[in-house]
mmCIF file of C-alpha atoms and ligand atoms in Angstrom:
data_model
loop_
_atom_site.group_PDB
_atom_site.id
_atom_site.type_symbol
_atom_site.label_atom_id
_atom_site.label_comp_id
_atom_site.label_asym_id
_atom_site.label_seq_id
_atom_site.Cartn_x
_atom_site.Cartn_y
_atom_site.Cartn_z
ATOM 1 C CA MET A 1 20.886 -11.615 -3.224
ATOM 2 C CA HIS A 2 18.968 -11.937 0.044
ATOM 3 C CA ARG A 3 17.151 -8.789 1.124
ATOM 4 C CA PHE A 4 16.553 -7.588 4.640
ATOM 5 C CA MET A 5 14.426 -4.794 5.926
ATOM 6 C CA VAL A 6 15.729 -2.723 8.812
ATOM 7 C CA ALA A 7 14.599 0.314 10.792
ATOM 8 C CA PRO A 8 16.502 3.508 9.859
ATOM 9 C CA GLU A 9 18.164 3.560 13.325
ATOM 10 C CA GLN A 10 19.848 0.223 12.538
ATOM 11 C CA ILE A 11 21.972 2.073 10.000
ATOM 12 C CA GLN A 12 24.767 4.164 11.479
ATOM 13 C CA ASP A 13 28.119 5.323 10.149
ATOM 14 C CA LYS A 14 27.826 3.173 7.030
ATOM 15 C CA ARG A 15 27.245 0.104 9.206
ATOM 16 C CA ILE A 16 24.065 -1.937 9.450
ATOM 17 C CA THR A 17 23.194 -4.010 12.518
ATOM 18 C CA LEU A 18 20.839 -6.952 12.055
ATOM 19 C CA THR A 19 19.224 -8.467 15.120
ATOM 20 C CA GLY A 20 16.273 -10.687 16.123
ATOM 21 C CA GLU A 21 14.501 -12.691 13.420
ATOM 22 C CA ASP A 22 16.663 -11.290 10.624
ATOM 23 C CA HIS A 23 19.831 -12.268 12.431
ATOM 24 C CA LYS A 24 18.448 -15.759 13.086
ATOM 25 C CA HIS A 25 17.345 -16.203 9.477
ATOM 26 C CA LEU A 26 20.629 -14.922 8.129
ATOM 27 C CA SER A 27 22.899 -16.985 10.367
ATOM 28 C CA GLN A 28 20.927 -20.186 10.972
ATOM 29 C CA VAL A 29 18.742 -20.637 7.891
ATOM 30 C CA LEU A 30 20.769 -18.990 5.118
ATOM 31 C CA ARG A 31 24.070 -19.676 6.870
ATOM 32 C CA LEU A 32 25.579 -16.428 5.689
ATOM 33 C CA GLY A 33 28.853 -15.236 7.160
ATOM 34 C CA PRO A 34 31.531 -12.554 6.825
ATOM 35 C CA GLY A 35 32.185 -11.641 3.221
ATOM 36 C CA ASP A 36 28.677 -12.461 1.976
ATOM 37 C CA ILE A 37 26.793 -9.679 0.225
ATOM 38 C CA ILE A 38 23.241 -8.775 1.240
ATOM 39 C CA GLY A 39 20.633 -6.270 0.114
ATOM 40 C CA VAL A 40 19.092 -4.014 2.745
ATOM 41 C CA PHE A 41 16.254 -1.506 2.625
ATOM 42 C CA ASP A 42 14.904 0.753 5.319
ATOM 43 C CA GLY A 43 11.304 1.211 4.198
ATOM 44 C CA SER A 44 11.785 4.841 3.188
ATOM 45 C CA GLY A 45 12.829 4.204 -0.405
ATOM 46 C CA MET A 46 16.610 3.761 0.030
ATOM 47 C CA GLU A 47 18.306 0.516 -0.944
ATOM 48 C CA TYR A 48 21.764 -0.642 0.142
ATOM 49 C CA GLU A 49 24.199 -3.280 -0.917
ATOM 50 C CA ALA A 50 26.237 -4.392 2.089
ATOM 51 C CA ARG A 51 28.942 -6.896 2.990
ATOM 52 C CA LEU A 52 28.694 -8.875 6.203
ATOM 53 C CA ILE A 53 31.723 -8.250 8.371
ATOM 54 C CA LYS A 54 30.732 -9.996 11.578
ATOM 55 C CA VAL A 55 28.105 -12.546 12.521
ATOM 56 C CA ASP A 56 28.020 -13.522 16.176
ATOM 57 C CA LYS A 57 25.426 -15.130 18.443
ATOM 58 C CA ALA A 58 23.276 -12.058 18.976
ATOM 59 C CA GLU A 59 23.701 -9.885 15.909
ATOM 60 C CA ALA A 60 25.245 -9.426 12.509
ATOM 61 C CA LEU A 61 27.133 -6.403 11.294
ATOM 62 C CA ALA A 62 27.422 -5.361 7.662
ATOM 63 C CA GLU A 63 29.230 -2.487 5.958
ATOM 64 C CA ILE A 64 27.484 -0.524 3.249
ATOM 65 C CA LEU A 65 29.115 -0.830 -0.167
ATOM 66 C CA SER A 66 26.650 1.266 -2.126
ATOM 67 C CA SER A 67 23.317 2.990 -1.699
ATOM 68 C CA ARG A 68 20.713 4.240 -4.116
ATOM 69 C CA LEU A 69 17.193 5.521 -4.271
ATOM 70 C CA SER A 70 14.991 2.613 -5.250
ATOM 71 C CA ASP A 71 13.652 2.603 -8.804
ATOM 72 C CA THR A 72 10.645 0.445 -7.950
ATOM 73 C CA GLU A 73 8.504 3.390 -6.790
ATOM 74 C CA PRO A 74 5.840 4.750 -9.127
ATOM 75 C CA ARG A 75 5.985 8.452 -9.962
ATOM 76 C CA LEU A 76 2.358 8.814 -8.973
ATOM 77 C CA ARG A 77 1.345 8.369 -5.337
ATOM 78 C CA VAL A 78 -1.861 6.375 -5.285
ATOM 79 C CA THR A 79 -3.825 6.090 -2.057
ATOM 80 C CA LEU A 80 -6.435 3.370 -1.836
ATOM 81 C CA LEU A 81 -9.452 4.369 0.236
ATOM 82 C CA GLN A 82 -11.023 1.004 0.854
ATOM 83 C CA GLY A 83 -14.483 0.399 2.323
ATOM 84 C CA ILE A 84 -13.671 -2.462 4.706
ATOM 85 C CA PRO A 85 -14.986 -5.774 3.354
ATOM 86 C CA LYS A 86 -15.818 -8.868 5.391
ATOM 87 C CA GLY A 87 -13.418 -11.543 6.647
ATOM 88 C CA GLU A 88 -9.901 -11.838 5.313
ATOM 89 C CA LYS A 89 -10.553 -9.923 2.111
ATOM 90 C CA MET A 90 -8.853 -6.787 3.358
ATOM 91 C CA ASP A 91 -5.653 -8.792 3.971
ATOM 92 C CA TRP A 92 -5.686 -9.827 0.355
ATOM 93 C CA ILE A 93 -6.428 -6.311 -0.904
ATOM 94 C CA VAL A 94 -3.543 -4.844 1.126
ATOM 95 C CA GLN A 95 -1.109 -7.428 -0.193
ATOM 96 C CA LYS A 96 -2.075 -6.978 -3.850
ATOM 97 C CA ALA A 97 -2.280 -3.193 -3.584
ATOM 98 C CA VAL A 98 1.304 -3.091 -2.280
ATOM 99 C CA GLU A 99 2.463 -5.283 -5.167
ATOM 100 C CA LEU A 100 0.799 -2.906 -7.602
ATOM 101 C CA GLY A 101 2.640 0.078 -6.134
ATOM 102 C CA VAL A 102 0.077 1.716 -3.839
ATOM 103 C CA TYR A 103 1.449 4.581 -1.727
ATOM 104 C CA GLN A 104 -0.913 4.278 1.230
ATOM 105 C CA VAL A 105 -4.063 2.384 2.194
ATOM 106 C CA ILE A 106 -6.803 3.989 4.256
ATOM 107 C CA PRO A 107 -9.490 1.548 5.446
ATOM 108 C CA VAL A 108 -12.831 3.359 5.572
ATOM 109 C CA ILE A 109 -15.906 2.438 7.614
ATOM 110 C CA THR A 110 -18.927 3.176 5.435
ATOM 111 C CA GLN A 111 -22.672 2.764 5.853
ATOM 112 C CA HIS A 112 -22.619 -0.751 4.400
ATOM 113 C CA THR A 113 -19.486 -1.950 6.177
ATOM 114 C CA VAL A 114 -20.537 -5.147 7.936
ATOM 115 C CA VAL A 115 -17.640 -5.554 10.355
ATOM 116 C CA LYS A 116 -17.995 -3.602 13.561
ATOM 117 C CA LEU A 117 -14.683 -2.491 15.059
ATOM 118 C CA ASP A 118 -14.164 -0.639 18.301
ATOM 119 C CA GLN A 119 -11.101 1.583 18.735
ATOM 120 C CA LYS A 120 -8.918 -1.235 20.060
ATOM 121 C CA GLU A 121 -9.909 -3.603 17.243
ATOM 122 C CA ARG A 122 -9.225 -0.904 14.663
ATOM 123 C CA GLN A 123 -5.743 -0.540 16.053
ATOM 124 C CA LYS A 124 -5.163 -4.302 16.035
ATOM 125 C CA LYS A 125 -6.409 -4.662 12.471
ATOM 126 C CA ALA A 126 -4.154 -1.821 11.338
ATOM 127 C CA GLU A 127 -1.161 -3.544 12.935
ATOM 128 C CA ARG A 128 -1.995 -6.770 11.086
ATOM 129 C CA TRP A 129 -2.436 -4.963 7.758
ATOM 130 C CA ASN A 130 0.838 -3.106 8.244
ATOM 131 C CA ARG A 131 2.615 -6.405 8.807
ATOM 132 C CA ILE A 132 1.102 -7.715 5.580
ATOM 133 C CA ALA A 133 2.159 -4.539 3.741
ATOM 134 C CA ARG A 134 5.696 -4.931 5.043
ATOM 135 C CA GLU A 135 5.936 -8.553 3.925
ATOM 136 C CA ALA A 136 4.450 -7.734 0.524
ATOM 137 C CA ALA A 137 6.883 -4.840 0.005
ATOM 138 C CA LYS A 138 9.773 -7.131 0.824
ATOM 139 C CA GLN A 139 8.528 -9.884 -1.458
ATOM 140 C CA CYS A 140 7.947 -7.616 -4.467
ATOM 141 C CA LYS A 141 11.258 -5.814 -3.956
ATOM 142 C CA ARG A 142 9.902 -2.416 -3.079
ATOM 143 C CA ALA A 143 12.172 -0.315 -0.900
ATOM 144 C CA PHE A 144 9.264 1.760 0.355
ATOM 145 C CA VAL A 145 6.751 0.218 2.718
ATOM 146 C CA PRO A 146 3.255 1.641 2.200
ATOM 147 C CA GLN A 147 1.458 2.510 5.392
ATOM 148 C CA VAL A 148 -2.007 1.224 6.273
ATOM 149 C CA LEU A 149 -3.760 3.753 8.476
ATOM 150 C CA THR A 150 -6.120 2.938 11.342
ATOM 151 C CA PRO A 151 -9.680 2.686 9.928
ATOM 152 C CA VAL A 152 -11.530 5.990 9.691
ATOM 153 C CA SER A 153 -15.165 6.947 9.121
ATOM 154 C CA LEU A 154 -16.255 8.351 5.770
ATOM 155 C CA ASP A 155 -16.515 11.836 7.275
ATOM 156 C CA GLU A 156 -13.000 11.630 8.684
ATOM 157 C CA MET A 157 -11.746 10.435 5.310
ATOM 158 C CA LEU A 158 -13.365 13.391 3.542
ATOM 159 C CA LYS A 159 -11.234 15.753 5.628
ATOM 160 C CA LEU A 160 -8.178 14.284 3.881
ATOM 161 C CA ARG A 161 -9.494 15.128 0.414
ATOM 162 C CA ASP A 162 -7.219 18.152 0.016
ATOM 163 C CA ASN A 163 -4.142 15.924 0.308
ATOM 164 C CA TYR A 164 -4.800 14.664 -3.215
ATOM 165 C CA ASP A 165 -4.651 16.331 -6.601
ATOM 166 C CA ALA A 166 -7.462 14.055 -7.717
ATOM 167 C CA ALA A 167 -9.876 11.657 -6.022
ATOM 168 C CA VAL A 168 -12.077 9.086 -7.712
ATOM 169 C CA LEU A 169 -14.965 7.072 -6.308
ATOM 170 C CA LEU A 170 -15.693 3.846 -8.147
ATOM 171 C CA TYR A 171 -19.417 3.368 -8.624
ATOM 172 C CA GLU A 172 -21.130 0.549 -10.488
ATOM 173 C CA ASN A 173 -24.077 2.790 -11.423
ATOM 174 C CA GLU A 174 -21.859 5.256 -13.272
ATOM 175 C CA GLN A 175 -22.206 4.232 -16.902
ATOM 176 C CA LYS A 176 -20.885 7.326 -18.643
ATOM 177 C CA LYS A 177 -17.548 8.222 -17.098
ATOM 178 C CA CYS A 178 -14.917 5.504 -16.808
ATOM 179 C CA LEU A 179 -11.634 5.407 -14.915
ATOM 180 C CA LYS A 180 -9.531 5.059 -18.060
ATOM 181 C CA GLU A 181 -10.934 8.301 -19.435
ATOM 182 C CA LEU A 182 -10.193 10.160 -16.188
ATOM 183 C CA MET A 183 -6.668 8.787 -16.112
ATOM 184 C CA ILE A 184 -5.896 10.080 -19.597
ATOM 185 C CA CYS A 185 -6.892 13.535 -18.399
ATOM 186 C CA TYR A 186 -4.906 13.212 -15.141
ATOM 187 C CA THR A 187 -1.840 11.998 -17.032
ATOM 188 C CA ILE A 188 -1.905 15.042 -19.299
ATOM 189 C CA ASN A 189 -2.193 17.271 -16.236
ATOM 190 C CA LYS A 190 0.723 15.438 -14.572
ATOM 191 C CA ILE A 191 -0.979 14.935 -11.221
ATOM 192 C CA GLY A 192 1.189 13.625 -8.379
ATOM 193 C CA ASP A 193 -1.290 12.306 -5.818
ATOM 194 C CA ILE A 194 -4.493 10.442 -6.478
ATOM 195 C CA ALA A 195 -6.980 8.718 -4.175
ATOM 196 C CA LEU A 196 -9.167 5.831 -5.281
ATOM 197 C CA PHE A 197 -12.262 5.044 -3.211
ATOM 198 C CA VAL A 198 -13.787 1.556 -3.443
ATOM 199 C CA GLY A 199 -16.907 0.440 -1.572
ATOM 200 C CA PRO A 200 -17.295 -2.678 0.616
ATOM 201 C CA GLU A 201 -19.340 -5.644 -0.668
ATOM 202 C CA GLY A 202 -22.585 -3.811 0.111
ATOM 203 C CA GLY A 203 -21.472 -0.909 -2.082
ATOM 204 C CA PHE A 204 -21.943 2.804 -1.407
ATOM 205 C CA SER A 205 -25.306 4.326 -0.510
ATOM 206 C CA SER A 206 -26.439 7.031 -2.933
ATOM 207 C CA LEU A 207 -26.078 9.483 -0.045
ATOM 208 C CA GLU A 208 -22.412 8.573 0.310
ATOM 209 C CA VAL A 209 -21.827 8.943 -3.422
ATOM 210 C CA ASP A 210 -23.442 12.410 -3.322
ATOM 211 C CA LYS A 211 -21.418 13.439 -0.296
ATOM 212 C CA CYS A 212 -18.137 12.420 -1.924
ATOM 213 C CA PHE A 213 -19.139 14.151 -5.146
ATOM 214 C CA GLN A 214 -19.897 17.362 -3.199
ATOM 215 C CA ASN A 215 -16.429 17.053 -1.655
ATOM 216 C CA GLY A 216 -14.596 16.953 -4.955
ATOM 217 C CA PHE A 217 -14.562 13.265 -5.860
ATOM 218 C CA ALA A 218 -14.986 12.291 -9.496
ATOM 219 C CA VAL A 219 -17.342 9.310 -9.891
ATOM 220 C CA ALA A 220 -16.284 6.627 -12.354
ATOM 221 C CA GLY A 221 -17.400 3.193 -13.519
ATOM 222 C CA LEU A 222 -15.442 0.091 -14.464
ATOM 223 C CA GLY A 223 -17.802 -1.283 -17.088
ATOM 224 C CA LYS A 224 -21.132 -3.024 -17.111
ATOM 225 C CA ARG A 225 -20.471 -5.915 -14.772
ATOM 226 C CA ILE A 226 -20.628 -5.597 -11.025
ATOM 227 C CA LEU A 227 -17.287 -6.530 -9.546
ATOM 228 C CA ARG A 228 -16.619 -7.675 -6.041
ATOM 229 C CA SER A 229 -15.002 -5.086 -3.839
ATOM 230 C CA GLU A 230 -11.583 -6.722 -4.024
ATOM 231 C CA THR A 231 -11.782 -7.123 -7.803
ATOM 232 C CA ALA A 232 -12.764 -3.466 -8.182
ATOM 233 C CA ALA A 233 -9.854 -2.333 -5.961
ATOM 234 C CA ILE A 234 -7.227 -4.340 -7.789
ATOM 235 C CA SER A 235 -8.617 -3.535 -11.254
ATOM 236 C CA GLY A 236 -8.822 0.150 -10.362
ATOM 237 C CA LEU A 237 -5.213 0.251 -9.176
ATOM 238 C CA SER A 238 -4.068 -1.709 -12.236
ATOM 239 C CA ILE A 239 -5.799 0.718 -14.590
ATOM 240 C CA ILE A 240 -4.223 3.705 -12.854
ATOM 241 C CA MET A 241 -0.743 2.161 -12.938
ATOM 242 C CA TYR A 242 -1.141 1.042 -16.540
ATOM 243 C CA GLU A 243 -2.354 4.426 -17.753
ATOM 244 C CA MET A 244 0.530 6.123 -15.927
ATOM 245 C CA GLY A 245 3.031 3.898 -17.727
ATOM 246 C CA GLU A 246 4.002 2.065 -14.541
ATOM 247 C CA MET A 247 3.469 -1.424 -15.937
ATOM 248 C CA GLN A 248 6.015 -1.497 -18.702
HETATM 249 N N1 LIG B 1 -23.698 -4.000 -3.608
HETATM 250 C C1 LIG B 1 -23.531 -3.503 -4.896
HETATM 251 C C2 LIG B 1 -22.150 -3.786 -5.484
HETATM 252 C C3 LIG B 1 -21.013 -3.406 -4.648
HETATM 253 S S1 LIG B 1 -19.532 -3.921 -5.365
HETATM 254 C C4 LIG B 1 -24.575 -4.189 -5.745
HETATM 255 O O1 LIG B 1 -24.722 -5.392 -5.587
HETATM 256 O O2 LIG B 1 -25.174 -3.511 -6.559
HETATM 257 C C5 LIG B 1 -18.364 -3.255 -4.275
HETATM 258 C C6 LIG B 1 -17.644 -2.010 -4.749
HETATM 259 O O3 LIG B 1 -16.873 -2.306 -5.909
HETATM 260 C C7 LIG B 1 -18.546 -0.864 -5.155
HETATM 261 O O4 LIG B 1 -18.922 -0.053 -4.062
HETATM 262 C C8 LIG B 1 -17.683 -0.094 -6.151
HETATM 263 O O5 LIG B 1 -16.814 0.791 -5.482
HETATM 264 C C9 LIG B 1 -16.868 -1.204 -6.813
HETATM 265 N N2 LIG B 1 -17.438 -1.672 -8.082
HETATM 266 C C10 LIG B 1 -17.924 -2.886 -8.365
HETATM 267 N N3 LIG B 1 -18.307 -2.983 -9.643
HETATM 268 C C11 LIG B 1 -18.029 -1.788 -10.210
HETATM 269 C C12 LIG B 1 -18.174 -1.252 -11.514
HETATM 270 N N4 LIG B 1 -18.698 -1.940 -12.502
HETATM 271 N N5 LIG B 1 -17.774 0.017 -11.720
HETATM 272 C C13 LIG B 1 -17.248 0.751 -10.710
HETATM 273 N N6 LIG B 1 -17.089 0.306 -9.464
HETATM 274 C C14 LIG B 1 -17.466 -0.949 -9.198
#
């Protein structure tokens, strides 16, 4: 079944209106018409099965046959706090994080972040990353589209700490405590919201690690090898999802 993503306001009185690119794709590429069944989601976690009742030049109209809360969402809300890496790497991280079930991504400008972004560029980057998140959610059949926030400084990020039941900073110099161990403890305590902080390619300064620790972050390692930022982010998310039983 072909799936389409719509804005909540496109759904009214059990009818869904599809316009623009979706309408074009549906009518000209897929050649769907009245009677055909489509899947629709609105980005908030609801999924619909709908039957097309009218397809004209400008828009398509479908009637909702059934709706349900999507079962693709993890029970745990995981926020990725990502030190912005160079080049296109952040695009890749956003895409993979969405596939793995991330709840939200917050790009963080740290001491060793190489890219310099003024306010306008931050906004533009966030728009790009949100488009990637949207596409990834559609592709991996999530009905919820994770949001990518506009990049924030480390200090601004620390103000959000209280939004999470637990927060973990991944640090290559931490040899004693590992993420798996923390997750076992968090699973027992049934936490609902967790934040995972990963550094950019230059890593965290020891000052930043201390600051996060003082603000209630647990510091954890991922073994003896130094991973690239993107590998650490994806491995970290995978470990969290695996330990929470979200990969079975
Ligand atoms: N510049 C540092 C490495 C930075 S790696 C150096 O060369 O020593 C980029 C980020 O990935 C780090 O800030 C950390 O958050 C994460 N990371 C990489 N390897 C890790 C490991 N073994 N354990 C925990 N985190 C790791």
